[in-house]
Amino acid sequence: MTTPGEPATPGRPRSERARQAVLTAARELLTDKGLPGLSVDDIARSAGVSKNTIYRWWPNKAAVLMDAFAEATSPKLEFPADGDALTNLRTQVRQVAHLMNAPRARRPFVALVAASQHDPELAAALRERFIATRRAGAHAMISKAIDTGDFRRNLDPDIIIDLIYGALYYRLLITGAPLNADYADHLLDNIEPALRPDGR
């Protein structure tokens, strides 16, 4: 007899229902209880799967938590498919500000970032399973805008990413100042002239 969500034989495709149960349990526990003391046993018990099932799919608790956070937030942070580069950038930055202002995203993300300062596994999961994907999307959008002439040719996409998103995360993690659509607009109003080919 197998534990719910646990493959009956080696090589059997993972159960998507069990996977979603694990991710949902991880998100809810992280949001409701915070990170300290949260264990794989807690997640397994809440999800109704065995601890071995979790370890079959994820290398550690950090990877579970980051996949749970990324799956819930990443679709809301995508760049629009159509429209001009500056409008799309503004739309996406507003989405980031809105999401990070929502308690159910803000609280777990701040907890994960704080804990990652003292947990190498969590730090690696944060970079690899969330930050890298988000940064790659922004880099691709900015690079395309440079290639099409919508942005200045001599821009460094990595520096632009640091300037824009660094400002958002500075408010989120350091100052605690309001992080909302108005701030996102004000930020882009100040940065856009440096992005335009004519500098206006």
Coordinates of C-alpha atoms in Angstrom, one line a residue:
M1 CA 0.0 0.0 0.0
T2 CA 1.4 3.4 -0.9
T3 CA 1.2 6.7 1.0
P4 CA -1.1 9.2 -0.7
G5 CA 0.8 11.0 -3.4
E6 CA 3.7 8.6 -3.3
P7 CA 4.5 6.8 -6.6
A8 CA 3.7 3.1 -6.4
T9 CA 6.8 2.1 -8.4
P10 CA 10.1 3.7 -9.2
G11 CA 9.9 5.9 -12.3
R12 CA 6.2 6.5 -12.1
P13 CA 5.4 10.1 -12.9
R14 CA 4.9 12.3 -9.9
S15 CA 1.3 12.9 -8.9
E16 CA 0.4 16.4 -9.8
R17 CA -2.4 16.4 -7.2
A18 CA 0.1 15.5 -4.5
R19 CA 2.6 18.0 -5.8
Q20 CA 0.1 20.8 -5.6
A21 CA -1.0 19.7 -2.1
V22 CA 2.7 20.0 -1.0
L23 CA 3.1 23.4 -2.5
T24 CA -0.2 24.7 -1.1
A25 CA 0.6 23.3 2.3
A26 CA 4.1 25.0 2.2
R27 CA 2.5 28.4 1.2
E28 CA -0.1 28.3 3.9
L29 CA 2.2 27.2 6.6
L30 CA 4.8 29.8 5.6
T31 CA 2.2 32.6 5.5
D32 CA 0.3 31.6 8.7
K33 CA 3.2 30.5 10.9
G34 CA 6.3 32.0 9.4
L35 CA 9.6 30.3 8.7
P36 CA 11.1 29.6 12.1
G37 CA 10.5 26.0 13.1
L38 CA 8.7 25.1 9.9
S39 CA 9.8 21.6 8.9
V40 CA 9.4 19.1 6.1
D41 CA 7.4 17.0 8.6
D42 CA 4.9 19.9 9.0
I43 CA 4.5 20.2 5.3
A44 CA 4.1 16.5 4.7
R45 CA 1.5 16.2 7.5
S46 CA -0.5 19.2 6.2
A47 CA -0.3 18.0 2.6
G48 CA -1.2 14.4 3.5
V49 CA 1.9 12.9 1.9
S50 CA 4.9 11.1 3.3
K51 CA 8.2 12.9 4.0
N52 CA 9.9 10.5 1.5
T53 CA 7.5 11.7 -1.2
I54 CA 8.7 15.3 -0.6
Y55 CA 12.3 14.4 -0.7
R56 CA 11.8 12.4 -3.9
W57 CA 10.8 15.6 -5.6
W58 CA 12.8 18.3 -3.7
P59 CA 16.3 18.2 -2.2
N60 CA 15.4 20.1 0.9
K61 CA 12.8 22.3 2.7
A62 CA 14.2 25.4 1.1
A63 CA 13.5 24.1 -2.5
V64 CA 9.9 23.3 -1.5
L65 CA 9.3 26.7 0.0
M66 CA 10.8 28.5 -3.0
D67 CA 8.9 26.5 -5.5
A68 CA 5.7 27.1 -3.6
F69 CA 6.4 30.9 -3.5
A70 CA 7.5 31.0 -7.2
E71 CA 4.5 29.1 -8.5
A72 CA 2.1 31.4 -6.7
T73 CA 3.7 34.6 -7.7
S74 CA 5.6 34.2 -11.0
P75 CA 2.6 34.2 -13.3
K76 CA 1.6 37.6 -11.9
L77 CA 5.1 39.0 -12.7
E78 CA 5.3 38.3 -16.4
F79 CA 5.9 41.0 -18.9
P80 CA 2.9 41.8 -21.2
A81 CA 3.2 40.0 -24.6
D82 CA 2.2 43.0 -26.6
G83 CA 2.7 46.8 -26.5
D84 CA 5.7 49.1 -26.5
A85 CA 8.7 48.5 -24.3
L86 CA 8.2 51.4 -21.9
T87 CA 4.6 50.7 -21.4
N88 CA 5.3 47.0 -20.7
L89 CA 8.0 47.8 -18.3
R90 CA 5.8 50.2 -16.4
T91 CA 3.0 47.6 -16.3
Q92 CA 5.3 44.9 -15.0
V93 CA 6.9 47.1 -12.3
R94 CA 3.5 48.2 -11.1
Q95 CA 2.6 44.4 -10.9
V96 CA 5.7 43.8 -8.8
A97 CA 4.9 46.7 -6.5
H98 CA 1.3 45.5 -6.1
L99 CA 2.2 41.9 -5.4
M100 CA 4.9 42.8 -2.9
N101 CA 2.5 45.1 -1.1
A102 CA 0.0 42.2 -0.6
P103 CA 0.5 40.6 2.8
R104 CA 0.2 37.0 1.5
A105 CA 3.2 37.6 -0.8
R106 CA 5.1 40.2 1.2
R107 CA 5.2 38.3 4.5
P108 CA 6.6 35.0 3.1
F109 CA 9.0 36.7 0.7
V110 CA 10.5 38.9 3.5
A111 CA 10.8 35.8 5.7
L112 CA 12.5 33.9 3.0
V113 CA 15.0 36.7 2.2
A114 CA 15.7 37.2 5.9
A115 CA 16.3 33.5 6.6
S116 CA 18.4 33.1 3.4
Q117 CA 21.1 35.4 5.0
H118 CA 21.9 32.6 7.4
D119 CA 20.9 29.5 5.4
P120 CA 23.0 28.7 2.3
E121 CA 20.5 26.2 1.0
L122 CA 17.7 28.7 1.2
A123 CA 19.9 31.4 -0.4
A124 CA 20.7 29.1 -3.3
A125 CA 17.0 28.2 -3.8
L126 CA 16.0 31.9 -3.7
R127 CA 18.5 32.8 -6.4
E128 CA 18.0 29.7 -8.6
R129 CA 14.2 29.1 -8.3
F130 CA 12.9 32.7 -8.1
I131 CA 15.4 35.5 -8.7
A132 CA 17.2 34.0 -11.7
T133 CA 13.9 33.4 -13.6
R134 CA 12.6 36.9 -12.9
R135 CA 15.9 38.5 -13.8
A136 CA 16.1 36.6 -17.1
G137 CA 12.7 37.8 -18.1
A138 CA 13.6 41.4 -17.4
H139 CA 16.9 41.0 -19.2
A140 CA 15.3 39.6 -22.3
M141 CA 12.7 42.4 -22.5
I142 CA 15.3 45.1 -22.1
S143 CA 17.7 43.5 -24.5
K144 CA 15.0 43.2 -27.1
A145 CA 14.1 46.9 -26.6
I146 CA 17.7 47.8 -27.2
D147 CA 17.9 45.7 -30.3
T148 CA 14.7 47.3 -31.8
G149 CA 15.8 50.8 -30.9
D150 CA 13.1 51.4 -28.3
F151 CA 15.9 51.8 -25.7
R152 CA 19.3 53.4 -26.0
R153 CA 22.0 51.3 -27.6
N154 CA 24.5 51.8 -24.9
L155 CA 22.4 50.6 -22.0
D156 CA 23.5 47.8 -19.8
P157 CA 20.4 45.6 -19.1
D158 CA 21.9 44.3 -15.8
I159 CA 22.4 47.8 -14.5
I160 CA 18.9 48.9 -15.5
I161 CA 17.5 45.8 -13.7
D162 CA 19.5 46.7 -10.6
L163 CA 18.3 50.3 -10.6
I164 CA 14.6 49.5 -11.0
Y165 CA 14.1 46.3 -9.0
G166 CA 16.8 47.2 -6.5
A167 CA 14.7 50.3 -5.7
L168 CA 11.6 48.2 -5.1
Y169 CA 13.4 45.6 -2.9
Y170 CA 15.1 48.4 -0.9
R171 CA 11.7 49.7 0.1
L172 CA 10.4 46.3 0.7
L173 CA 13.3 45.0 2.8
I174 CA 15.1 48.0 4.2
T175 CA 13.0 51.2 4.6
G176 CA 9.5 49.9 4.8
A177 CA 8.3 52.9 2.8
P178 CA 5.1 52.6 0.8
L179 CA 5.5 50.2 -2.1
N180 CA 2.5 50.8 -4.4
A181 CA 1.5 51.8 -8.0
D182 CA 2.2 55.4 -7.3
Y183 CA 5.8 54.7 -6.2
A184 CA 6.2 52.4 -9.3
D185 CA 5.0 55.2 -11.6
H186 CA 7.3 57.8 -9.9
L187 CA 10.2 55.5 -10.2
L188 CA 9.7 54.9 -13.9
D189 CA 9.0 58.6 -14.5
N190 CA 12.6 59.3 -13.2
I191 CA 14.2 56.4 -15.1
E192 CA 12.4 56.5 -18.5
P193 CA 14.4 59.6 -19.8
A194 CA 17.6 57.6 -19.4
L195 CA 16.1 54.7 -21.4
R196 CA 14.8 56.6 -24.4
P197 CA 17.0 56.8 -27.5
D198 CA 16.6 60.6 -27.6
G199 CA 17.1 61.0 -23.9
R200 CA 13.8 62.9 -23.5

